[in-house]
CSV table of C-alpha atoms in Angstrom, one decimal:
chain,number,residue,atom,x,y,z
A,4,MET,CA,-15.4,-18.7,-20.2
A,5,HIS,CA,-11.6,-18.7,-20.3
A,6,TYR,CA,-9.6,-15.5,-19.9
A,7,ARG,CA,-6.3,-15.4,-21.7
A,8,LYS,CA,-4.7,-13.0,-19.2
A,9,PRO,CA,-4.8,-14.1,-15.6
A,10,VAL,CA,-7.2,-12.1,-13.6
A,11,LEU,CA,-5.7,-9.7,-11.1
A,12,LEU,CA,-7.3,-10.1,-7.7
A,13,VAL,CA,-6.5,-7.1,-5.5
A,14,ILE,CA,-6.8,-8.2,-1.9
A,15,ALA,CA,-7.5,-5.4,0.6
A,16,HIS,CA,-7.6,-5.6,4.3
A,17,GLY,CA,-11.1,-4.2,4.8
A,18,SER,CA,-12.4,-1.8,7.4
A,19,ARG,CA,-15.6,-0.7,9.2
A,20,ASP,CA,-14.8,2.8,8.0
A,21,PRO,CA,-16.5,3.3,4.6
A,22,ARG,CA,-13.7,5.5,3.4
A,23,HIS,CA,-11.4,2.5,3.3
A,24,ALA,CA,-13.4,0.5,0.7
A,25,ALA,CA,-14.2,3.7,-1.3
A,26,THR,CA,-10.4,4.4,-1.6
A,27,VAL,CA,-9.6,0.8,-2.6
A,28,HIS,CA,-12.3,0.9,-5.3
A,29,ALA,CA,-10.9,4.3,-6.6
A,30,LEU,CA,-7.4,2.7,-6.8
A,31,VAL,CA,-8.8,-0.3,-8.7
A,32,ARG,CA,-10.5,2.0,-11.2
A,33,ARG,CA,-7.2,3.7,-11.8
A,34,ILE,CA,-5.5,0.3,-12.3
A,35,ARG,CA,-8.1,-0.6,-14.9
A,36,SER,CA,-7.7,2.6,-16.7
A,37,ARG,CA,-3.9,2.0,-17.0
A,38,ARG,CA,-4.4,-1.4,-18.5
A,39,PRO,CA,-7.8,-1.7,-20.1
A,40,GLY,CA,-7.3,-5.3,-21.3
A,41,LEU,CA,-6.8,-6.6,-17.8
A,42,ARG,CA,-9.6,-7.9,-15.7
A,43,VAL,CA,-9.2,-6.6,-12.2
A,44,GLU,CA,-11.3,-7.8,-9.2
A,45,THR,CA,-11.3,-6.7,-5.6
A,46,GLY,CA,-11.7,-8.9,-2.5
A,47,PHE,CA,-11.5,-8.0,1.2
A,48,LEU,CA,-10.1,-10.1,4.1
A,49,ASP,CA,-12.6,-8.7,6.6
A,50,PHE,CA,-15.4,-6.2,7.2
A,51,ASN,CA,-16.3,-5.6,3.5
A,52,ILE,CA,-17.7,-7.5,0.6
A,53,PRO,CA,-17.0,-9.2,-1.6
A,54,SER,CA,-14.8,-11.5,0.4
A,55,VAL,CA,-11.7,-12.9,-1.2
A,56,GLN,CA,-13.2,-16.4,-0.9
A,57,GLY,CA,-16.4,-15.2,-2.6
A,58,VAL,CA,-14.5,-13.7,-5.5
A,59,LEU,CA,-12.4,-16.8,-6.0
A,60,GLU,CA,-15.5,-19.0,-6.0
A,61,SER,CA,-17.3,-16.7,-8.5
A,62,LEU,CA,-14.3,-16.7,-10.8
A,63,ALA,CA,-14.1,-20.5,-10.7
A,64,ALA,CA,-17.8,-20.7,-11.5
A,65,GLU,CA,-17.2,-18.6,-14.6
A,66,GLY,CA,-14.4,-20.9,-15.8
A,67,VAL,CA,-11.5,-18.6,-15.0
A,68,GLN,CA,-8.4,-20.7,-14.6
A,69,ASP,CA,-5.5,-18.3,-13.7
A,70,VAL,CA,-5.5,-15.7,-11.0
A,71,VAL,CA,-2.7,-13.4,-9.7
A,72,ALA,CA,-3.6,-12.5,-6.1
A,73,LEU,CA,-2.0,-9.3,-5.1
A,74,PRO,CA,-1.9,-8.2,-1.4
A,75,LEU,CA,-2.8,-4.5,-1.2
A,76,LEU,CA,-0.2,-4.1,1.6
A,77,LEU,CA,2.9,-2.0,2.0
A,78,THR,CA,5.0,-4.5,4.0
A,79,ARG,CA,5.3,-8.2,4.3
A,80,ALA,CA,3.8,-8.7,7.7
A,81,PHE,CA,1.2,-11.1,9.2
A,82,HIS,CA,-1.5,-10.6,6.6
A,83,ALA,CA,0.9,-11.3,3.7
A,84,LYS,CA,2.6,-14.2,5.4
A,85,ALA,CA,-0.3,-16.0,7.0
A,86,ASP,CA,-3.8,-14.6,6.4
A,87,ILE,CA,-3.7,-14.3,2.7
A,88,PRO,CA,-1.9,-17.7,2.0
A,89,ALA,CA,-4.5,-19.4,4.2
A,90,VAL,CA,-7.4,-17.9,2.3
A,91,LEU,CA,-5.8,-18.8,-1.1
A,92,ARG,CA,-5.3,-22.4,0.0
A,93,ASP,CA,-9.0,-22.7,0.4
A,94,ALA,CA,-9.7,-21.6,-3.1
A,95,PRO,CA,-11.5,-23.9,-5.6
A,96,PRO,CA,-8.9,-26.5,-6.5
A,97,HIS,CA,-8.8,-26.0,-10.3
A,98,LEU,CA,-7.8,-22.3,-10.0
A,99,ARG,CA,-4.1,-21.7,-10.6
A,100,ILE,CA,-3.2,-18.9,-8.2
A,101,ARG,CA,0.0,-17.0,-8.0
A,102,GLN,CA,0.5,-14.7,-5.0
A,103,ALA,CA,2.2,-11.5,-6.0
A,104,GLU,CA,4.6,-9.6,-3.7
A,105,VAL,CA,3.4,-6.7,-1.5
A,106,LEU,CA,3.7,-3.2,-2.8
A,107,GLY,CA,6.6,-2.0,-0.7
A,108,PRO,CA,9.3,-1.1,-0.8
A,109,SER,CA,9.4,0.6,-4.2
A,110,PRO,CA,10.9,3.9,-5.4
A,111,LEU,CA,7.4,4.6,-6.9
A,112,LEU,CA,5.9,4.7,-3.4
A,113,LEU,CA,8.5,7.4,-2.4
A,114,ARG,CA,7.3,9.4,-5.4
A,115,ALA,CA,3.7,8.9,-4.2
A,116,LEU,CA,4.6,10.2,-0.8
A,117,GLU,CA,6.3,13.3,-2.4
A,118,ARG,CA,3.2,13.8,-4.5
A,119,ARG,CA,1.0,13.9,-1.4
A,120,LEU,CA,3.3,16.3,0.4
A,121,HIS,CA,3.4,18.7,-2.6
A,122,GLU,CA,-0.4,18.5,-2.8
A,123,ALA,CA,-0.5,19.5,0.9
A,124,GLY,CA,1.5,22.6,0.1
A,125,LEU,CA,5.2,21.8,0.3
A,126,THR,CA,7.5,22.6,-2.6
A,127,PRO,CA,11.0,21.3,-3.6
A,128,ALA,CA,12.4,24.5,-2.1
A,129,ASP,CA,11.1,23.5,1.3
A,130,LYS,CA,13.1,20.3,1.5
A,131,SER,CA,16.3,21.5,3.1
A,132,THR,CA,14.4,23.0,6.1
A,133,THR,CA,11.6,20.5,6.5
A,134,GLY,CA,11.5,17.4,8.7
A,135,ILE,CA,9.3,14.5,7.6
A,136,VAL,CA,7.5,12.0,9.8
A,137,LEU,CA,7.0,8.8,7.8
A,138,ALA,CA,4.0,7.5,9.7
A,139,SER,CA,2.9,3.9,9.1
A,140,ALA,CA,0.3,1.7,10.6
A,141,GLY,CA,2.8,-0.3,12.6
A,142,SER,CA,3.5,-4.0,13.0
A,143,THR,CA,4.9,-6.5,15.4
A,144,ASP,CA,6.8,-8.1,12.5
A,145,PRO,CA,10.5,-7.1,12.6
A,146,GLU,CA,10.8,-7.4,8.8
A,147,ALA,CA,8.0,-4.9,8.4
A,148,ILE,CA,9.5,-2.5,10.9
A,149,ALA,CA,12.9,-2.8,9.2
A,150,VAL,CA,11.4,-1.9,5.8
A,151,ILE,CA,9.9,1.3,7.3
A,152,ASP,CA,13.2,2.3,8.9
A,153,GLY,CA,15.0,1.7,5.7
A,154,LEU,CA,12.5,3.7,3.7
A,155,ALA,CA,13.0,6.6,6.1
A,156,ARG,CA,16.8,6.5,5.7
A,157,GLU,CA,16.4,6.3,1.9
A,158,TRP,CA,14.0,9.2,1.8
A,159,ARG,CA,16.3,11.4,3.9
A,160,HIS,CA,19.0,11.1,1.2
A,161,THR,CA,16.7,12.9,-1.3
A,162,GLY,CA,17.2,16.2,0.4
A,163,TRP,CA,14.8,16.6,3.3
A,164,ARG,CA,16.2,18.1,6.5
A,165,ALA,CA,15.4,14.9,8.4
A,166,VAL,CA,13.1,11.9,8.1
A,167,ARG,CA,11.9,9.9,11.1
A,168,PRO,CA,9.7,6.8,11.1
A,169,ALA,CA,6.6,6.6,13.3
A,170,PHE,CA,4.0,3.9,14.0
A,171,ALA,CA,0.3,4.2,14.8
A,172,SER,CA,0.4,0.8,16.7
A,173,ALA,CA,2.5,-2.1,17.8
A,174,ALA,CA,5.8,-0.2,17.6
A,175,LEU,CA,7.4,3.1,18.7
A,176,PRO,CA,7.8,6.0,18.3
A,177,ARG,CA,4.3,7.4,17.8
A,178,THR,CA,3.6,10.2,15.3
A,179,GLU,CA,3.4,12.9,18.0
A,180,ASP,CA,6.8,11.8,19.4
A,181,ALA,CA,8.5,12.0,16.0
A,182,VAL,CA,7.0,15.5,15.5
A,183,ARG,CA,8.5,16.6,18.8
A,184,GLU,CA,11.9,15.1,17.9
A,185,LEU,CA,12.0,17.0,14.6
A,186,ARG,CA,11.1,20.2,16.4
A,187,SER,CA,14.0,19.6,18.8
A,188,LEU,CA,16.3,19.2,15.8
A,189,GLY,CA,15.5,22.7,14.7
A,190,CYS,CA,13.4,21.9,11.6
A,191,GLU,CA,11.7,25.1,10.4
A,192,ARG,CA,8.6,23.0,9.6
A,193,VAL,CA,7.4,19.5,10.2
A,194,ALA,CA,5.3,17.5,7.8
A,195,VAL,CA,3.6,14.1,8.5
A,196,ALA,CA,3.4,11.8,5.5
A,197,PRO,CA,1.1,8.8,6.2
A,198,TYR,CA,2.5,5.7,4.7
A,199,VAL,CA,-0.9,4.0,4.5
A,200,LEU,CA,-3.1,3.2,1.5
A,201,ALA,CA,-6.6,4.1,2.7
A,202,PRO,CA,-8.3,6.0,5.5
A,203,GLY,CA,-9.4,4.1,8.7
A,204,PHE,CA,-8.8,3.8,12.4
A,205,LEU,CA,-5.0,3.8,12.4
A,206,PRO,CA,-4.7,6.6,9.8
A,207,ASP,CA,-7.0,8.7,12.0
A,208,ARG,CA,-4.7,8.0,14.9
A,209,ILE,CA,-1.8,9.2,12.7
A,210,ALA,CA,-3.8,12.4,11.9
A,211,ARG,CA,-4.4,13.1,15.6
A,212,GLY,CA,-0.7,12.6,16.3
A,213,ALA,CA,0.1,15.2,13.6
A,214,ALA,CA,-1.9,17.9,15.4
A,215,LYS,CA,1.3,19.9,16.2
A,216,ALA,CA,2.9,19.4,12.8
A,217,ASP,CA,2.7,22.1,10.1
A,218,VAL,CA,1.6,19.9,7.3
A,219,LEU,CA,-0.4,16.6,7.1
A,220,ALA,CA,-0.4,14.9,3.8
A,221,GLU,CA,-3.2,12.6,2.5
A,222,VAL,CA,-3.0,8.9,2.5
A,223,LEU,CA,-1.5,7.3,-0.6
A,224,GLY,CA,-4.9,6.2,-1.9
A,225,PRO,CA,-5.3,6.0,-5.7
A,226,ALA,CA,-2.1,7.8,-6.5
A,227,PRO,CA,-0.9,6.9,-10.0
A,228,GLU,CA,2.4,5.7,-8.7
A,229,VAL,CA,0.5,3.1,-6.5
A,230,ALA,CA,-1.4,1.9,-9.5
A,231,ARG,CA,1.9,1.5,-11.4
A,232,VAL,CA,3.4,-0.6,-8.5
A,233,VAL,CA,0.4,-2.9,-8.5
A,234,LEU,CA,0.8,-3.6,-12.2
A,235,GLU,CA,4.6,-4.1,-11.7
A,236,ARG,CA,3.9,-6.7,-9.1
A,237,TYR,CA,1.3,-8.4,-11.4
A,238,ASP,CA,3.8,-8.6,-14.2
A,239,ALA,CA,6.6,-9.8,-11.9
A,240,ALA,CA,4.3,-12.6,-10.6
A,241,LEU,CA,3.8,-13.8,-14.2
A,242,ALA,CA,7.3,-13.4,-15.4
A,243,PRO,CA,8.6,-16.9,-14.5
A,244,ALA,CA,5.6,-18.6,-16.4
A,245,LEU,CA,6.1,-16.3,-19.4
A,246,ALA,CA,9.9,-17.1,-19.5
A,247,ALA,CA,9.1,-20.8,-19.4
A,248,LEU,CA,6.9,-20.4,-22.5
A,249,GLY,CA,9.6,-18.4,-24.2
A,250,ALA,CA,7.5,-15.3,-24.2
């Protein structure tokens, strides 16, 4: 069977923590609801099923020809640069696969972070007196670290008293250190905003580091802004081919 629209394959990292897969599936359901005519599949790099390779083989067996593989990642670090391309190279040869860009950076993700903070109890009136810890999983990749640092600077310009990046692994400072720094700056309250997509080991470390903060937001999860970014990346991956066809 041939599908006119390329299938969107969302590639998640995977985790032993069952909350991770549940959150990924909730996000995929939201993506499907935003674009009912698009077939969306989910594959995991590790720990969960179906695997990316298994999904690609199943699609090929059905006769699917075109796939957009979208890394469910917030930065271009090792998984986006090495792991995912390696898996895609082993796909059935007749599949045409385009790898979409990772989700971040995007203004929509800043909106999602704000959404989670408001859901945790902050209001726009709190901005000028509140310090924010932008807490990410962390990476050894300088490009990924630079993206987080840049996002923190950009977010600061939207009116928060201060915004500091923090990392759960591989880089410093840790969440608890950033909380202490914001206290020392005289922020009336400190909020921790996890810049992660789903619960798991590192998000739990962020939460422990937020113990002395006033507010801890939820992970981004299936926020509508995240679903919009996924579809934007899908469309962008297809844009060159559509332009070539004169679409």
